[in-house]
GROMACS .gro file of C-alpha atoms in nm:
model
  174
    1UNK     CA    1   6.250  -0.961  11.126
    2UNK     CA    2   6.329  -0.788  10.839
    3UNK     CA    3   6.161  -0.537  10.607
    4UNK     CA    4   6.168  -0.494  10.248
    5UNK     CA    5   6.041  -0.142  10.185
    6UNK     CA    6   5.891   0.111  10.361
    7UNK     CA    7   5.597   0.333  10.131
    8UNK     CA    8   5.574   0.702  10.266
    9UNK     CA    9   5.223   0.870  10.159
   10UNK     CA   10   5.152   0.585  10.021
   11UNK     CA   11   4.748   0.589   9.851
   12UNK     CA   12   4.703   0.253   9.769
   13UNK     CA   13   4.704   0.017  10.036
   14UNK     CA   14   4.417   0.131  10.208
   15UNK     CA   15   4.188   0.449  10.266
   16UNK     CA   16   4.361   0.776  10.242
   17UNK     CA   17   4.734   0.844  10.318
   18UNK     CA   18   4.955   0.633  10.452
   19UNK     CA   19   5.277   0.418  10.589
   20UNK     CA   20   5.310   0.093  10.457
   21UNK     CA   21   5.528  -0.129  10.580
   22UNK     CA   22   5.630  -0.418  10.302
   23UNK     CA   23   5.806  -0.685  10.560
   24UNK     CA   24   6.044  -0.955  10.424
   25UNK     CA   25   5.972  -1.360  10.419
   26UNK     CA   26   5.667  -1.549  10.260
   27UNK     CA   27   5.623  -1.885  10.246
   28UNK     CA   28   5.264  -1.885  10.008
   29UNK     CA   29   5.489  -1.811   9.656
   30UNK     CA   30   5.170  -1.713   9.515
   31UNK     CA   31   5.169  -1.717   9.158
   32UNK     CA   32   5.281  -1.405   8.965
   33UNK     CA   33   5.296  -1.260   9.332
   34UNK     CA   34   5.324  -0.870   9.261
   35UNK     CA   35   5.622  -0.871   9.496
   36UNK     CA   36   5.810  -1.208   9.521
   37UNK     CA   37   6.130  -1.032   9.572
   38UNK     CA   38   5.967  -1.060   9.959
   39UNK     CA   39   5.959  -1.383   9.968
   40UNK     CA   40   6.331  -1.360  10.138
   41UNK     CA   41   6.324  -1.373  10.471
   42UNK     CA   42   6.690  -1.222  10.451
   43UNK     CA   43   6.563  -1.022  10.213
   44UNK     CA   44   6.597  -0.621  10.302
   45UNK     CA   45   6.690  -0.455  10.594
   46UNK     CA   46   6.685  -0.556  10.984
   47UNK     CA   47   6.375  -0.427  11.159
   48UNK     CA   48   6.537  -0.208  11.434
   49UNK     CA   49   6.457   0.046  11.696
   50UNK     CA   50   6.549   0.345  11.464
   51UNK     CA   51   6.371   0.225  11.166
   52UNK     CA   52   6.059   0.154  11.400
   53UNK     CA   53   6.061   0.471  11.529
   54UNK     CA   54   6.122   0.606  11.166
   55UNK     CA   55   5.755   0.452  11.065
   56UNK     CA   56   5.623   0.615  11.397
   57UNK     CA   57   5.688   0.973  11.353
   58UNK     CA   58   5.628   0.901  10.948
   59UNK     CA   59   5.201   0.879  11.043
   60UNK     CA   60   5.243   1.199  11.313
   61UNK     CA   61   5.070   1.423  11.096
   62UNK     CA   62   4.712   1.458  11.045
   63UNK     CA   63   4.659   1.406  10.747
   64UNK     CA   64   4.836   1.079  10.731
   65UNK     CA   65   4.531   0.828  10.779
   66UNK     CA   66   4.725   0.508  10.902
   67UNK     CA   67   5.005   0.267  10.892
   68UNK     CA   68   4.987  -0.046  10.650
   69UNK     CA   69   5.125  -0.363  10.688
   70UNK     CA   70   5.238  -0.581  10.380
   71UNK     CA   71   5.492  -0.829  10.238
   72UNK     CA   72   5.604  -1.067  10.212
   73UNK     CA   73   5.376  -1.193  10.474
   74UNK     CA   74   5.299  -0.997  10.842
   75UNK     CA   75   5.173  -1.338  10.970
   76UNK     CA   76   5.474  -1.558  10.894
   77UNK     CA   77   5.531  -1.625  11.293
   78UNK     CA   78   5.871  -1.470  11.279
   79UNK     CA   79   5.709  -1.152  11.158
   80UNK     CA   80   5.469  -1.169  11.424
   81UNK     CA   81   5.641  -1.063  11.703
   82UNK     CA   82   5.826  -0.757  11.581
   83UNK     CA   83   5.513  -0.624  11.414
   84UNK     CA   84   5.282  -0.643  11.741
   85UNK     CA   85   5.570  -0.417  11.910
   86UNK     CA   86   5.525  -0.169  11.626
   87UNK     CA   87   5.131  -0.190  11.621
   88UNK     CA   88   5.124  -0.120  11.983
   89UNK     CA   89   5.313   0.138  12.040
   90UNK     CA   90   5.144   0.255  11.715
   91UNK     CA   91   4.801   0.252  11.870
   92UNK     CA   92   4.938   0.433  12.215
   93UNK     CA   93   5.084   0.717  12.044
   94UNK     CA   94   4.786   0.752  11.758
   95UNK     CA   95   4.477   0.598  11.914
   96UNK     CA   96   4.251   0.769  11.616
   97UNK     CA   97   4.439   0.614  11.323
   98UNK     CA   98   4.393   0.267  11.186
   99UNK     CA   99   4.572  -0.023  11.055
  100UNK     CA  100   4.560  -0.200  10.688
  101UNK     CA  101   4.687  -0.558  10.715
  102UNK     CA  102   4.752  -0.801  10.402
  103UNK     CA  103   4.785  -1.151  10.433
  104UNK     CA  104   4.785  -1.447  10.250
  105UNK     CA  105   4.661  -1.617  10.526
  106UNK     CA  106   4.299  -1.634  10.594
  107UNK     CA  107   4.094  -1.492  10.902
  108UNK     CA  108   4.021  -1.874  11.030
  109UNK     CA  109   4.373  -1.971  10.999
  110UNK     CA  110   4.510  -1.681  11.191
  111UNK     CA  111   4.250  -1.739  11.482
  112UNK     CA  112   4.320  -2.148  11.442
  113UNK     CA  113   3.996  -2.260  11.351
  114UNK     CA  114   4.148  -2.392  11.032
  115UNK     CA  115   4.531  -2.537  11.080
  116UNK     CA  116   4.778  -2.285  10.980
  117UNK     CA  117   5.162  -2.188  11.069
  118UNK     CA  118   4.996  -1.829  11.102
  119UNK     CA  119   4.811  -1.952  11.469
  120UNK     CA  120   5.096  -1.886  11.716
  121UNK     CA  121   5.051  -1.786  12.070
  122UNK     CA  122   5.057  -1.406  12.003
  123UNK     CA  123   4.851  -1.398  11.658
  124UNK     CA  124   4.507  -1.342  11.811
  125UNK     CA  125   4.709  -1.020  11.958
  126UNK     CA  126   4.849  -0.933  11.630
  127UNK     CA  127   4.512  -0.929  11.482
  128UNK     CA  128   4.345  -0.749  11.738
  129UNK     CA  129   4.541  -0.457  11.667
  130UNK     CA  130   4.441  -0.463  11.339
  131UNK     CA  131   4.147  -0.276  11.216
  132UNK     CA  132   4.111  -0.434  10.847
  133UNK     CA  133   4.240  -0.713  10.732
  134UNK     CA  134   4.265  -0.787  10.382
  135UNK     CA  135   4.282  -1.174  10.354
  136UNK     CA  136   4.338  -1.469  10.129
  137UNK     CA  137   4.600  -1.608   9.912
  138UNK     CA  138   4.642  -1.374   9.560
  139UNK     CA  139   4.479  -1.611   9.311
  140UNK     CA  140   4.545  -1.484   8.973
  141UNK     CA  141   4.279  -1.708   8.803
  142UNK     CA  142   4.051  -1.501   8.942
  143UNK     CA  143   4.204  -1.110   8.948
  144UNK     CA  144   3.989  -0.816   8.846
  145UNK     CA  145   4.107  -0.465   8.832
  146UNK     CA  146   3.782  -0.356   8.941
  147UNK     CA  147   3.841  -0.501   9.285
  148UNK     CA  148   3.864  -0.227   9.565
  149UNK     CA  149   4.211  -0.293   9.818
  150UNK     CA  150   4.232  -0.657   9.681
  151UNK     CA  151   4.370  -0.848   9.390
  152UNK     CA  152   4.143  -1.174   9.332
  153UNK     CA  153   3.791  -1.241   9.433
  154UNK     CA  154   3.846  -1.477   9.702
  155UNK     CA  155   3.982  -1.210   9.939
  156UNK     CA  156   3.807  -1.044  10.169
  157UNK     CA  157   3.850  -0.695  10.340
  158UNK     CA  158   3.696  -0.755  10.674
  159UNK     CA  159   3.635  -0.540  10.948
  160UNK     CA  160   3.865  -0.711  11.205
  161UNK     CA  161   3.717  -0.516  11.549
  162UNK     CA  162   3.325  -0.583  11.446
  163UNK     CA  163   3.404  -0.952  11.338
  164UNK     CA  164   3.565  -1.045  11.671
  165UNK     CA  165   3.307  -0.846  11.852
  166UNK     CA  166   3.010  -1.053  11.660
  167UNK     CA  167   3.132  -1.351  11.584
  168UNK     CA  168   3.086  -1.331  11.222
  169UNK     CA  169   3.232  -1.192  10.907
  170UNK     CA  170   3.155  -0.858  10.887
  171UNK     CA  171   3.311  -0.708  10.570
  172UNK     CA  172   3.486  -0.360  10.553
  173UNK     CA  173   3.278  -0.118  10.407
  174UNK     CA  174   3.422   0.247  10.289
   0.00000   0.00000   0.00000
């Protein structure tokens, strides 16, 4: 895997302060994608021990909310693996702090209930160590700036631990 940029303090890609990790490779090529130099899978840097650990101690201090996850896309399957690593060891060390995840990909299609390259033996893993997802393909026919953490209307920001507890959608609320 390989990573594109790595956001330190970073305010807009979730709720307070934050990591964000932009990884490299993208197969959607939404169009005007706000960062299609992603779309790369060679794109970047390799995604190594140091730089992992790098990202770690980034989100140590308190008033760092969370790490984000971005691209490119984090559920391309060859992002999938290195990015569970990171999540959890993530969640070991800082069991209080949350996760942002972006995707193109939809919910279904990352569980399988709709056909999708994103439903690999170790997404349902992935996502559970996610605690919102943002999801959807960018559509810019319908983009509003008045959209909180998203950039069209057909995404959602869902509340990934209540929705796999209930069943159903249950949308982030802040």
């Amino acid at each position: 895997m390989n990573y594109a940029e790595i956001k330190y303090n970073d305010i807009a890609n979730g709720i307070g302060v934050r990591t964000s990790l932009f990884v490299s490779g993208c197969r959607h090529h939404c169009k005007n994608c706000f960062n299609e130099v992603t779309w790369d899978f060679a794109y970047g840097k390799p995604f190594d021990g140091e730089i992992k650990e790098e990202i770690l101690k980034s989100v140590e201090p308190s008033w760092i909310n969370g790490l984000s996850l971005l691209g490119g896309e984090p559920f391309e399957p060859e992002n999938q693996a290195g990015l569970l690593a990171l999540l959890e060891e993530f969640h070991e060390r800082y069991p209080k702090k949350d996760v942002w995840c972006y995707s193109g990909f939809t919910l279904e299609q990352i569980l399988g209930k709709e056909k999708s390259r994103a439903y690999t033996d170790i997404s349902e893993k992935l996502l559970r160590n996610i605690d919102v997802l943002v999801d959807g393909r960018y559509v810019e026919e319908l983009h509003s700036i008045v959209l909180k953490f998203r950039g069209s209307s057909n995404q959602r920001v869902i509340d990934v631990k209540k929705t796999l507890d209930s069943g159903d959608i249950v949308l982030y609320l802040d």
